[in-house]
Amino acid sequence: MIKKIILSISIIALLIIFFFYFKSPHQKDINKNEEIIPETSSSTSNMIENVEYLSMDPKGNEYIIKAQEGEIDINNSDIIFLRNVKAIINLNNSKKIFISADFGKYNINNFDTIFSKNVLIDYLDKEIDCEYLDFSISRNTMIISNNVVYKDLENTLKTDVIEINIETKETTFYMYDRNKKINIINKK
């Protein structure tokens, strides 16, 4: 009889310890969600004025992104939506690239930036006007698209897309519709 009482007390003690010490998976998920929400947040705004990011990647490339306004993405705090954007990209194997645009989407982890609306790219004696620029260090590319007008000292070129490999400088011009041709005007 004493063995049954001791066994019953031991089982009850183990159940109590298990129940209070170890949380159920549902309770653990609730606690994880609480950690994501900042406790000190007293404002519902995620707007930042006069944004400036200066960063350098492991290869020594330097990125300076400035904007009149920035808004942190509510779903991903690594993403900042920018307005009135100016960027200087100083690649270690190249000259500086100057970019301006009405809007931008900047990833603070990998420095990838999408520029949109009234995009202007200045590089050496070249100027490119477009509506969309996907500048990706992680993919090592610049994809320039939508109403692309490329100008240098000798030519003006109109195309749908320009893809540039940032490291090798290999450049490809193409149209979405293979039946359409790239329009090139020689200034000479």
Short mmCIF file of C-alpha atoms in Angstrom, two decimals:
data_model
loop_
_atom_site.label_atom_id
_atom_site.label_comp_id
_atom_site.label_asym_id
_atom_site.label_seq_id
_atom_site.Cartn_x
_atom_site.Cartn_y
_atom_site.Cartn_z
CA MET A 1 0.00 0.00 0.00
CA ILE A 2 2.83 2.43 0.86
CA LYS A 3 4.50 1.64 -2.47
CA LYS A 4 1.26 2.59 -4.34
CA ILE A 5 1.01 5.90 -2.43
CA ILE A 6 4.68 6.75 -3.10
CA LEU A 7 4.26 5.80 -6.77
CA SER A 8 1.09 7.92 -7.06
CA ILE A 9 2.76 10.94 -5.39
CA SER A 10 5.81 10.54 -7.65
CA ILE A 11 3.66 10.44 -10.78
CA ILE A 12 1.63 13.47 -9.65
CA ALA A 13 4.86 15.37 -8.83
CA LEU A 14 6.32 14.53 -12.24
CA LEU A 15 3.13 15.66 -13.97
CA ILE A 16 3.10 18.93 -12.03
CA ILE A 17 6.77 19.55 -12.81
CA PHE A 18 6.23 18.66 -16.47
CA PHE A 19 3.11 20.82 -16.74
CA PHE A 20 4.61 23.95 -15.14
CA TYR A 21 8.25 23.64 -16.18
CA PHE A 22 7.85 22.63 -19.80
CA LYS A 23 5.52 24.77 -21.87
CA SER A 24 3.29 23.40 -24.57
CA PRO A 25 4.31 24.20 -28.18
CA HIS A 26 1.40 26.64 -28.42
CA GLN A 27 2.63 28.60 -25.42
CA LYS A 28 6.14 28.75 -26.87
CA ASP A 29 4.79 30.26 -30.12
CA ILE A 30 2.94 32.95 -28.16
CA ASN A 31 6.15 33.92 -26.36
CA LYS A 32 8.08 34.10 -29.64
CA ASN A 33 5.49 36.48 -31.09
CA GLU A 34 5.73 38.70 -28.04
CA GLU A 35 9.49 39.06 -28.56
CA ILE A 36 9.00 40.39 -32.09
CA ILE A 37 6.82 43.30 -30.99
CA PRO A 38 8.89 46.07 -29.37
CA GLU A 39 7.61 46.78 -25.87
CA THR A 40 8.80 50.40 -25.84
CA SER A 41 7.09 51.39 -29.08
CA SER A 42 4.93 54.38 -28.26
CA SER A 43 4.37 55.51 -31.83
CA THR A 44 2.62 53.87 -34.74
CA SER A 45 4.73 55.72 -37.31
CA ASN A 46 7.71 54.09 -38.98
CA MET A 47 8.72 57.14 -41.05
CA ILE A 48 12.26 58.48 -41.00
CA GLU A 49 13.29 61.86 -42.41
CA ASN A 50 16.66 62.57 -44.05
CA VAL A 51 17.73 58.95 -44.34
CA GLU A 52 21.38 58.14 -45.01
CA TYR A 53 23.03 54.72 -45.21
CA LEU A 54 26.76 54.32 -45.63
CA SER A 55 27.88 50.74 -45.99
CA MET A 56 30.70 48.65 -47.37
CA ASP A 57 30.59 45.05 -48.53
CA PRO A 58 33.34 42.44 -47.99
CA LYS A 59 34.80 43.23 -51.46
CA GLY A 60 35.42 46.87 -50.47
CA ASN A 61 32.57 48.37 -52.52
CA GLU A 62 31.06 51.44 -50.85
CA TYR A 63 27.37 52.40 -50.94
CA ILE A 64 25.92 55.72 -49.93
CA ILE A 65 22.14 55.96 -50.11
CA LYS A 66 20.37 59.18 -49.13
CA ALA A 67 16.67 59.95 -49.20
CA GLN A 68 14.39 62.72 -48.12
CA GLU A 69 12.13 60.17 -46.41
CA GLY A 70 12.23 56.52 -45.50
CA GLU A 71 9.61 54.13 -44.24
CA ILE A 72 10.47 50.83 -42.61
CA ASP A 73 8.52 47.89 -44.04
CA ILE A 74 6.13 46.67 -41.33
CA ASN A 75 6.53 43.05 -42.46
CA ASN A 76 10.32 43.09 -42.86
CA SER A 77 12.42 45.57 -40.87
CA ASP A 78 15.41 44.93 -43.20
CA ILE A 79 13.56 46.77 -46.00
CA ILE A 80 13.31 50.57 -46.16
CA PHE A 81 11.05 52.29 -48.71
CA LEU A 82 12.62 55.58 -49.80
CA ARG A 83 11.41 58.82 -51.42
CA ASN A 84 13.57 61.29 -53.37
CA VAL A 85 16.58 59.01 -53.47
CA LYS A 86 20.20 59.82 -54.29
CA ALA A 87 22.88 57.13 -54.32
CA ILE A 88 26.61 56.98 -54.88
CA ILE A 89 28.04 53.57 -55.57
CA ASN A 90 31.79 53.38 -55.46
CA LEU A 91 32.86 50.00 -56.79
CA ASN A 92 36.46 49.15 -56.03
CA ASN A 93 37.14 48.12 -59.65
CA SER A 94 35.37 51.07 -61.24
CA LYS A 95 34.48 54.76 -61.12
CA LYS A 96 31.60 56.12 -59.06
CA ILE A 97 28.03 55.56 -60.21
CA PHE A 98 25.53 58.32 -59.36
CA ILE A 99 21.84 57.40 -59.21
CA SER A 100 18.75 59.48 -58.48
CA ALA A 101 15.10 58.40 -58.42
CA ASP A 102 11.74 59.36 -57.02
CA PHE A 103 11.46 56.09 -55.07
CA GLY A 104 13.65 53.31 -53.77
CA LYS A 105 13.51 50.04 -51.87
CA TYR A 106 16.70 49.36 -49.91
CA ASN A 107 17.68 46.13 -48.18
CA ILE A 108 19.94 47.01 -45.23
CA ASN A 109 21.39 43.47 -45.05
CA ASN A 110 22.65 42.90 -48.60
CA PHE A 111 22.54 46.53 -49.92
CA ASP A 112 20.33 45.50 -52.88
CA THR A 113 18.30 48.49 -54.00
CA ILE A 114 15.43 48.94 -56.41
CA PHE A 115 15.06 52.45 -57.80
CA SER A 116 11.86 53.48 -59.56
CA LYS A 117 10.24 56.39 -61.36
CA ASN A 118 12.38 59.07 -63.03
CA VAL A 119 15.58 57.10 -62.54
CA LEU A 120 18.76 58.79 -63.73
CA ILE A 121 22.12 56.96 -63.79
CA ASP A 122 25.36 58.87 -64.39
CA TYR A 123 28.55 56.92 -64.98
CA LEU A 124 31.64 58.45 -66.58
CA ASP A 125 30.39 60.05 -69.81
CA LYS A 126 27.24 57.93 -69.92
CA GLU A 127 23.73 58.82 -68.82
CA ILE A 128 20.79 56.44 -68.60
CA ASP A 129 17.19 57.51 -68.06
CA CYS A 130 14.67 54.83 -67.13
CA GLU A 131 11.75 54.02 -64.86
CA TYR A 132 13.21 51.00 -63.04
CA LEU A 133 16.65 49.93 -61.84
CA ASP A 134 17.31 46.74 -59.89
CA PHE A 135 20.81 47.12 -58.42
CA SER A 136 21.81 43.82 -56.82
CA ILE A 137 25.17 43.19 -55.23
CA SER A 138 24.07 39.69 -54.20
CA ARG A 139 23.40 38.82 -57.90
CA ASN A 140 26.21 41.08 -59.15
CA THR A 141 23.87 42.81 -61.63
CA MET A 142 22.22 46.05 -62.61
CA ILE A 143 18.97 45.50 -64.51
CA ILE A 144 17.75 48.72 -66.09
CA SER A 145 14.28 48.66 -67.64
CA ASN A 146 11.12 50.53 -68.67
CA ASN A 147 11.57 53.41 -71.14
CA VAL A 148 15.35 53.11 -71.21
CA VAL A 149 17.30 55.88 -72.96
CA TYR A 150 21.08 55.44 -72.95
CA LYS A 151 23.27 58.39 -73.97
CA ASP A 152 27.01 58.68 -74.37
CA LEU A 153 29.19 61.14 -76.29
CA GLU A 154 28.45 59.49 -79.65
CA ASN A 155 25.11 57.66 -79.40
CA THR A 156 21.60 57.75 -78.10
CA LEU A 157 20.03 54.34 -77.70
CA LYS A 158 16.44 53.38 -76.83
CA THR A 159 15.76 49.87 -75.56
CA ASP A 160 13.58 47.90 -73.17
CA VAL A 161 16.32 46.46 -70.96
CA ILE A 162 20.01 46.87 -70.20
CA GLU A 163 21.67 44.22 -68.02
CA ILE A 164 25.13 44.93 -66.63
CA ASN A 165 27.36 42.54 -64.74
CA ILE A 166 28.80 44.76 -62.02
CA GLU A 167 32.06 42.87 -61.73
CA THR A 168 32.92 42.15 -65.38
CA LYS A 169 31.07 45.16 -66.91
CA GLU A 170 29.59 42.80 -69.52
CA THR A 171 26.51 44.61 -70.86
CA THR A 172 23.49 43.26 -72.74
CA PHE A 173 20.86 45.39 -74.47
CA TYR A 174 17.59 43.80 -75.54
CA MET A 175 13.92 44.26 -76.32
CA TYR A 176 11.11 42.25 -74.71
CA ASP A 177 9.56 41.65 -78.11
CA ARG A 178 12.14 39.98 -80.39
CA ASN A 179 10.42 41.46 -83.42
CA LYS A 180 11.22 44.99 -82.25
CA LYS A 181 14.65 46.50 -82.69
CA ILE A 182 16.80 48.65 -80.46
CA ASN A 183 16.75 52.23 -81.72
CA ILE A 184 20.28 53.69 -82.07
CA ILE A 185 20.97 57.27 -83.14
CA ASN A 186 24.56 58.16 -83.90
CA LYS A 187 25.36 61.82 -83.12
CA LYS A 188 28.19 62.10 -85.65
#
